[in-house]
Each structure stands twice: as structure tokens, then as C-alpha cells.
Amino acid sequence: MDLKEHIALKQLPKHIAIIMDGNGRWAKQQGLIRAIGHENGTKSVRQVVEASAELGIQNLTLYAFSTENWNRPKLEVQTLMKLLVSSLKKEIKTLQDNNIKLTAIGNLGTLPKKVYKELHEVIDNTKHNTHMTLTLALSYGSREELLNTVKEISIKVKNNIISVEKIDESIINEHLYTRNLPDVDLLIRTSGEQRISNFLLWQIAYAELYFTQVLWPDFTKQHLYEAIIEYQKRERRFGKTSEQLS
Ligand code: FPP
């Protein structure tokens, strides 16, 4: 049965973020090299992008490469960067056809020139699309993002552009890489790990967390539907009581 029919389309999460984990273990299980795991991971990326666009999810953010991932063997980093370029080249048409805007968050200046160039080309070509925003977290670390935010605001205070009294949550939001995105409603992590791993620490303050054993290359549309159905079963109280909500 298609789980999609059990989703309440009027109560969709506005922002889904995914920690795509388990490519390496998936490959190992099949007796294959890690690169093949990542390659198959791109198929799951396609599945979740397509499913989200079909449902009408407005924002999807994928953790594709963390600041810590630079410490992986050089060859693996190269594989991931190559996959990124080839996926961008391959998917630009799909993004356009489906009116999807691509954005990226992270320390993008550290990406290899070729990746940076391709990425910005796709970002630029899709910037007027309105159906969904797909954000890739690349060379992303949440603490680094928060550090940058503190520095940027401090400079503005020093130059009398903002007063200390004016600093509130919205000022912080406006200085994060995610300044144009709403808070995360649903955070999914695959492969059985139950960690946040320095991903969107500020933005997940009230997010529902969903952990699944499924390894990322095995993650399909149906798995995404399952996560959304679970999200819709939960009561989000934002610190209030059940009675206050009803
Ligand atoms: C985690 O699996 C996955 C990554 C570090 C990268 C995710 C990248 C992709 C799915 C491919 C490219 C992305 C796009 C957006 C086209 P892991 O290697 O940590 O797995 P393990 O924990 O089992 O070793």
C-alpha cells in the first residue's frame, strides 16, 4: 500500500532536514567500496527531492558534507566532490522542470573551485524557482555558523549599526546561513545513529527528531512518507500544555 495516502497534506512540515548517514556501511554490507555507497546515496537524494516536491514540502535541507568530513581519506573526499558536480550537472534540468530552487549553506569558499563554480551556476539558474527550496549543507558545521553569526553581529555593534539592546532571536536568525529558511520542523537521521553531529543546532530547537535504522542508500520515498506520518502523529506543544493547544 502507498503510505502517501496517509499523509495529511494540510499539516506538512514546512522544513525537513536530513542527516544522510550509512553509505559506508551499506557498501561494506554488499562487499563494495565506500564510493559505491555514496553513488547509491545520490539515488536516495533523488527520491527524497522528488517525493518532497510531489507532496508540496516547501523546504528540504540535506547534510551532504560536514566541516568534519574534510578529515576523511583524500580519495573519499574527491569521490564525494565528483559526485556532487556530476549530480548537479545531471539534475539541473529536473530542478528547472519542477520549479525547485537550489541553495547551499556552509563554508562554501573551502570547496574545490570546480564544485564551487558548478554549484553557483545551478544556484543562479534556479534562483527564481518557487515550488520548493532544496538546500545542500556543504562544508557545513553549526558551531562555525554560530561563530560567524556572533562575529558579524559584534562588528555591527562595534560600528554602531545595531545596539546591544536590539539583539534578539530574529537578529540572530538573520545572520545565520539559513536566514531565508524557516525553523526545521522535522529532522531525519538514517542508519541508526542518534546524534545531531553539529547540524543546524539553533534551527532544530523545536524540531521533531526521527531516527531510522535504514541506511541512506536504501532510503526511498516510502521511508520519507513514514517519517512524515510519524511527525503528524506527534503533538508539538512548544512548551505549552495539551489543554492550551486545544
Ligand atoms: C554519510 O555516510 C554520507 C555522507 C558523508 C555524504 C552524503 C552524500 C551523498 C548522499 C552523495 C552526494 C550528495 C548529493 C547532494 C548529490 P557515511 O559515509 O558516513 O556512512 P557510514 O557512517 O556508514 O560510514
Short mmCIF file of C-alpha atoms and ligand atoms in Angstrom, two decimals:
data_model
loop_
_atom_site.label_atom_id
_atom_site.label_comp_id
_atom_site.label_asym_id
_atom_site.label_seq_id
_atom_site.Cartn_x
_atom_site.Cartn_y
_atom_site.Cartn_z
CA MET A 1 0.00 0.00 0.00
CA ASP A 2 1.18 3.51 -0.73
CA LEU A 3 1.83 5.31 2.56
CA LYS A 4 1.43 8.63 0.75
CA GLU A 5 -2.34 8.37 1.13
CA HIS A 6 -1.98 8.54 4.92
CA ILE A 7 -0.31 11.93 4.88
CA ALA A 8 -2.38 14.95 5.86
CA LEU A 9 -1.43 17.39 3.12
CA LYS A 10 -2.64 20.36 5.17
CA GLN A 11 -0.22 19.60 8.03
CA LEU A 12 3.02 19.08 6.21
CA PRO A 13 6.27 20.06 7.89
CA LYS A 14 7.41 23.35 6.34
CA HIS A 15 11.04 22.36 6.62
CA ILE A 16 12.53 18.87 6.61
CA ALA A 17 16.24 18.40 7.25
CA ILE A 18 18.03 15.10 6.71
CA ILE A 19 21.32 13.71 8.01
CA MET A 20 22.07 11.18 5.28
CA ASP A 21 24.07 8.51 7.06
CA GLY A 22 25.15 4.94 6.36
CA ASN A 23 26.57 5.00 2.83
CA GLY A 24 29.81 3.39 4.01
CA ARG A 25 28.11 0.63 5.99
CA TRP A 26 25.72 -0.08 3.12
CA ALA A 27 28.68 -0.60 0.78
CA LYS A 28 30.51 -2.76 3.31
CA GLN A 29 27.44 -4.99 3.72
CA GLN A 30 27.43 -5.59 -0.02
CA GLY A 31 31.18 -6.15 -0.14
CA LEU A 32 31.65 -2.96 -2.18
CA ILE A 33 33.90 0.06 -1.79
CA ARG A 34 32.61 3.14 0.06
CA ALA A 35 32.43 5.19 -3.16
CA ILE A 36 29.69 2.89 -4.46
CA GLY A 37 27.77 3.56 -1.25
CA HIS A 38 27.93 7.30 -1.88
CA GLU A 39 26.97 6.79 -5.51
CA ASN A 40 23.88 4.87 -4.45
CA GLY A 41 23.24 7.57 -1.87
CA THR A 42 22.62 10.00 -4.71
CA LYS A 43 19.68 7.82 -5.83
CA SER A 44 18.11 8.33 -2.41
CA VAL A 45 18.74 12.08 -2.72
CA ARG A 46 16.71 11.98 -5.91
CA GLN A 47 13.93 10.00 -4.23
CA VAL A 48 13.54 12.44 -1.32
CA VAL A 49 13.74 15.52 -3.54
CA GLU A 50 11.10 14.10 -5.88
CA ALA A 51 8.83 12.92 -3.05
CA SER A 52 9.10 16.25 -1.23
CA ALA A 53 8.31 18.25 -4.36
CA GLU A 54 5.35 15.99 -5.17
CA LEU A 55 3.91 16.39 -1.66
CA GLY A 56 4.44 20.14 -1.52
CA ILE A 57 7.14 20.32 1.16
CA GLN A 58 8.46 23.88 0.91
CA ASN A 59 11.96 23.38 2.28
CA LEU A 60 14.26 20.38 2.21
CA THR A 61 17.79 20.62 3.61
CA LEU A 62 20.32 17.83 3.13
CA TYR A 63 23.55 17.38 5.09
CA ALA A 64 25.80 16.44 2.19
CA PHE A 65 29.24 17.29 3.61
CA SER A 66 30.24 18.44 7.08
CA THR A 67 33.26 20.52 8.09
CA GLU A 68 34.49 17.31 9.81
CA ASN A 69 34.18 15.30 6.57
CA TRP A 70 37.31 17.05 5.26
CA ASN A 71 39.23 14.71 7.58
CA ARG A 72 38.20 11.64 5.59
CA PRO A 73 40.75 9.95 3.28
CA LYS A 74 41.60 12.27 0.38
CA LEU A 75 40.24 9.83 -2.19
CA GLU A 76 36.85 9.64 -0.47
CA VAL A 77 36.61 13.45 -0.28
CA GLN A 78 37.43 13.58 -4.00
CA THR A 79 34.73 10.99 -4.75
CA LEU A 80 32.13 12.98 -2.84
CA MET A 81 33.10 16.20 -4.63
CA LYS A 82 32.97 14.48 -8.02
CA LEU A 83 29.55 13.04 -7.22
CA LEU A 84 28.35 16.45 -6.27
CA VAL A 85 29.46 18.01 -9.56
CA SER A 86 28.04 15.17 -11.64
CA SER A 87 24.73 15.22 -9.72
CA LEU A 88 24.43 18.98 -10.15
CA LYS A 89 25.08 18.68 -13.89
CA LYS A 90 22.65 15.80 -14.21
CA GLU A 91 19.85 17.26 -12.10
CA ILE A 92 19.74 20.89 -13.21
CA LYS A 93 17.01 20.09 -15.73
CA THR A 94 14.92 18.21 -13.13
CA LEU A 95 15.25 21.18 -10.78
CA GLN A 96 14.10 23.56 -13.50
CA ASP A 97 11.25 21.32 -14.69
CA ASN A 98 9.96 21.04 -11.13
CA ASN A 99 10.42 24.72 -10.25
CA ILE A 100 12.90 23.88 -7.46
CA LYS A 101 15.34 26.49 -6.17
CA LEU A 102 18.75 25.19 -5.12
CA THR A 103 20.64 26.92 -2.32
CA ALA A 104 23.65 25.96 -0.23
CA ILE A 105 24.75 26.62 3.34
CA GLY A 106 28.21 26.20 4.82
CA ASN A 107 31.70 27.49 4.41
CA LEU A 108 31.38 27.32 0.63
CA GLY A 109 34.67 29.11 -0.02
CA THR A 110 36.53 25.97 1.09
CA LEU A 111 35.01 23.86 -1.71
CA PRO A 112 37.18 22.95 -4.70
CA LYS A 113 36.88 25.60 -7.47
CA LYS A 114 35.09 23.26 -9.84
CA VAL A 115 32.44 22.37 -7.26
CA TYR A 116 32.00 26.00 -6.23
CA LYS A 117 31.57 27.08 -9.84
CA GLU A 118 29.06 24.35 -10.74
CA LEU A 119 27.14 24.92 -7.53
CA HIS A 120 26.84 28.65 -8.12
CA GLU A 121 25.78 28.12 -11.68
CA VAL A 122 22.87 25.93 -10.55
CA ILE A 123 22.04 28.29 -7.67
CA ASP A 124 21.98 31.21 -10.06
CA ASN A 125 19.94 29.41 -12.72
CA THR A 126 17.28 28.27 -10.25
CA LYS A 127 17.06 31.34 -8.02
CA HIS A 128 13.65 32.41 -9.31
CA ASN A 129 12.04 28.99 -8.81
CA THR A 130 9.26 28.96 -6.23
CA HIS A 131 7.81 25.49 -5.70
CA MET A 132 10.43 24.20 -3.24
CA THR A 133 13.79 25.24 -1.83
CA LEU A 134 16.39 22.48 -1.78
CA THR A 135 19.34 23.42 0.41
CA LEU A 136 22.60 21.49 0.41
CA ALA A 137 24.71 21.78 3.54
CA LEU A 138 28.26 21.66 2.22
CA SER A 139 31.35 22.08 4.33
CA TYR A 140 28.76 22.93 6.95
CA GLY A 141 29.17 23.00 10.71
CA SER A 142 26.62 24.52 13.02
CA ARG A 143 29.10 25.82 15.59
CA GLU A 144 31.08 27.52 12.84
CA GLU A 145 27.85 29.08 11.57
CA LEU A 146 27.04 30.36 15.07
CA LEU A 147 30.59 31.68 15.48
CA ASN A 148 30.30 33.61 12.23
CA THR A 149 26.95 34.97 13.36
CA VAL A 150 28.40 36.21 16.65
CA LYS A 151 31.31 37.83 14.81
CA GLU A 152 29.09 39.54 12.21
CA ILE A 153 26.74 40.91 14.86
CA SER A 154 29.69 42.05 17.01
CA ILE A 155 31.14 44.00 14.09
CA LYS A 156 27.78 45.70 13.58
CA VAL A 157 27.60 46.59 17.27
CA LYS A 158 31.15 47.94 17.16
CA ASN A 159 30.27 50.09 14.14
CA ASN A 160 27.03 51.31 15.78
CA ILE A 161 24.84 49.61 13.18
CA ILE A 162 22.99 47.58 15.84
CA SER A 163 22.70 48.34 19.55
CA VAL A 164 23.22 45.52 22.08
CA GLU A 165 19.65 46.02 23.36
CA LYS A 166 18.28 45.35 19.85
CA ILE A 167 19.87 41.87 19.62
CA ASP A 168 17.09 39.29 19.73
CA GLU A 169 16.32 35.92 18.14
CA SER A 170 15.30 37.46 14.85
CA ILE A 171 18.63 39.32 14.58
CA ILE A 172 20.45 36.02 15.12
CA ASN A 173 18.23 34.29 12.53
CA GLU A 174 19.04 37.00 10.01
CA HIS A 175 22.77 36.36 10.35
CA LEU A 176 22.72 32.58 10.04
CA TYR A 177 23.41 30.83 6.70
CA THR A 178 19.76 29.74 6.91
CA ARG A 179 18.47 33.33 7.06
CA ASN A 180 15.90 32.69 4.34
CA LEU A 181 14.61 29.41 5.75
CA PRO A 182 12.02 28.72 8.46
CA ASP A 183 12.98 26.66 11.54
CA VAL A 184 13.28 22.92 10.97
CA ASP A 185 10.05 21.03 11.79
CA LEU A 186 11.30 17.51 11.17
CA LEU A 187 14.88 16.25 11.38
CA ILE A 188 15.55 12.78 9.99
CA ARG A 189 18.73 10.77 10.54
CA THR A 190 19.27 7.41 8.88
CA SER A 191 21.44 4.40 9.77
CA GLY A 192 20.50 4.02 13.43
CA GLU A 193 22.79 6.72 14.83
CA GLN A 194 21.03 9.03 17.26
CA ARG A 195 23.17 12.14 17.11
CA ILE A 196 22.86 15.65 15.72
CA SER A 197 26.52 15.87 14.61
CA ASN A 198 26.78 19.66 14.55
CA PHE A 199 23.83 20.11 12.17
CA LEU A 200 21.51 23.15 12.45
CA LEU A 201 21.76 23.34 16.26
CA TRP A 202 19.89 26.64 16.53
CA GLN A 203 17.35 25.84 13.83
CA ILE A 204 16.19 22.48 15.33
CA ALA A 205 15.21 23.99 18.71
CA TYR A 206 11.63 22.71 18.35
CA ALA A 207 12.07 20.11 15.61
CA GLU A 208 10.69 16.60 15.89
CA LEU A 209 13.58 14.14 15.69
CA TYR A 210 13.12 10.98 13.67
CA PHE A 211 15.73 8.24 13.68
CA THR A 212 15.56 5.19 11.44
CA GLN A 213 17.75 2.10 11.08
CA VAL A 214 17.51 2.30 7.28
CA LEU A 215 20.89 3.01 5.67
CA TRP A 216 20.85 6.07 3.41
CA PRO A 217 21.24 4.22 0.05
CA ASP A 218 18.16 2.12 0.98
CA PHE A 219 16.05 5.18 1.85
CA THR A 220 13.09 5.56 -0.53
CA LYS A 221 10.02 7.76 -0.94
CA GLN A 222 8.07 5.36 1.26
CA HIS A 223 10.57 5.87 4.10
CA LEU A 224 10.11 9.62 3.83
CA TYR A 225 6.32 9.16 3.94
CA GLU A 226 6.76 7.01 7.08
CA ALA A 227 8.74 9.80 8.77
CA ILE A 228 6.13 12.43 7.87
CA ILE A 229 3.28 10.22 9.12
CA GLU A 230 5.14 9.76 12.43
CA TYR A 231 5.70 13.54 12.62
CA GLN A 232 2.00 14.16 12.10
CA LYS A 233 1.13 11.77 14.96
CA ARG A 234 3.23 13.72 17.42
CA GLU A 235 1.82 16.64 19.35
CA ARG A 236 4.03 19.69 19.09
CA ARG A 237 3.50 21.73 22.23
CA PHE A 238 6.30 24.33 22.03
CA GLY A 239 6.42 24.36 25.85
CA LYS A 240 2.64 24.70 26.29
CA THR A 241 0.23 22.14 27.81
CA SER A 242 -2.07 19.92 25.71
CA GLU A 243 -5.08 21.83 27.07
CA GLN A 244 -3.66 25.17 25.95
CA LEU A 245 -3.25 23.82 22.44
CA SER A 246 -6.82 22.52 22.14
C1 FPP B 1 27.19 9.52 5.19
O1 FPP B 1 27.50 8.18 5.00
C2 FPP B 1 27.08 10.30 3.98
C3 FPP B 1 27.92 11.31 3.60
C4 FPP B 1 29.10 11.71 4.35
C5 FPP B 1 27.69 12.10 2.38
C6 FPP B 1 26.33 12.11 1.78
C7 FPP B 1 26.50 12.26 0.32
C8 FPP B 1 25.72 11.74 -0.65
C9 FPP B 1 24.47 11.00 -0.36
C10 FPP B 1 26.09 11.87 -2.08
C11 FPP B 1 26.20 13.21 -2.70
C12 FPP B 1 25.19 14.22 -2.32
C13 FPP B 1 24.41 14.95 -3.15
C14 FPP B 1 23.58 16.03 -2.56
C15 FPP B 1 24.30 14.71 -4.60
P1 FPP B 1 28.83 7.64 5.68
O2 FPP B 1 29.90 7.65 4.66
O3 FPP B 1 29.12 8.43 6.91
O4 FPP B 1 28.41 6.18 6.05
P2 FPP B 1 28.97 5.30 7.26
O5 FPP B 1 28.63 6.04 8.52
O6 FPP B 1 28.20 4.02 7.11
O7 FPP B 1 30.43 5.13 7.03
#
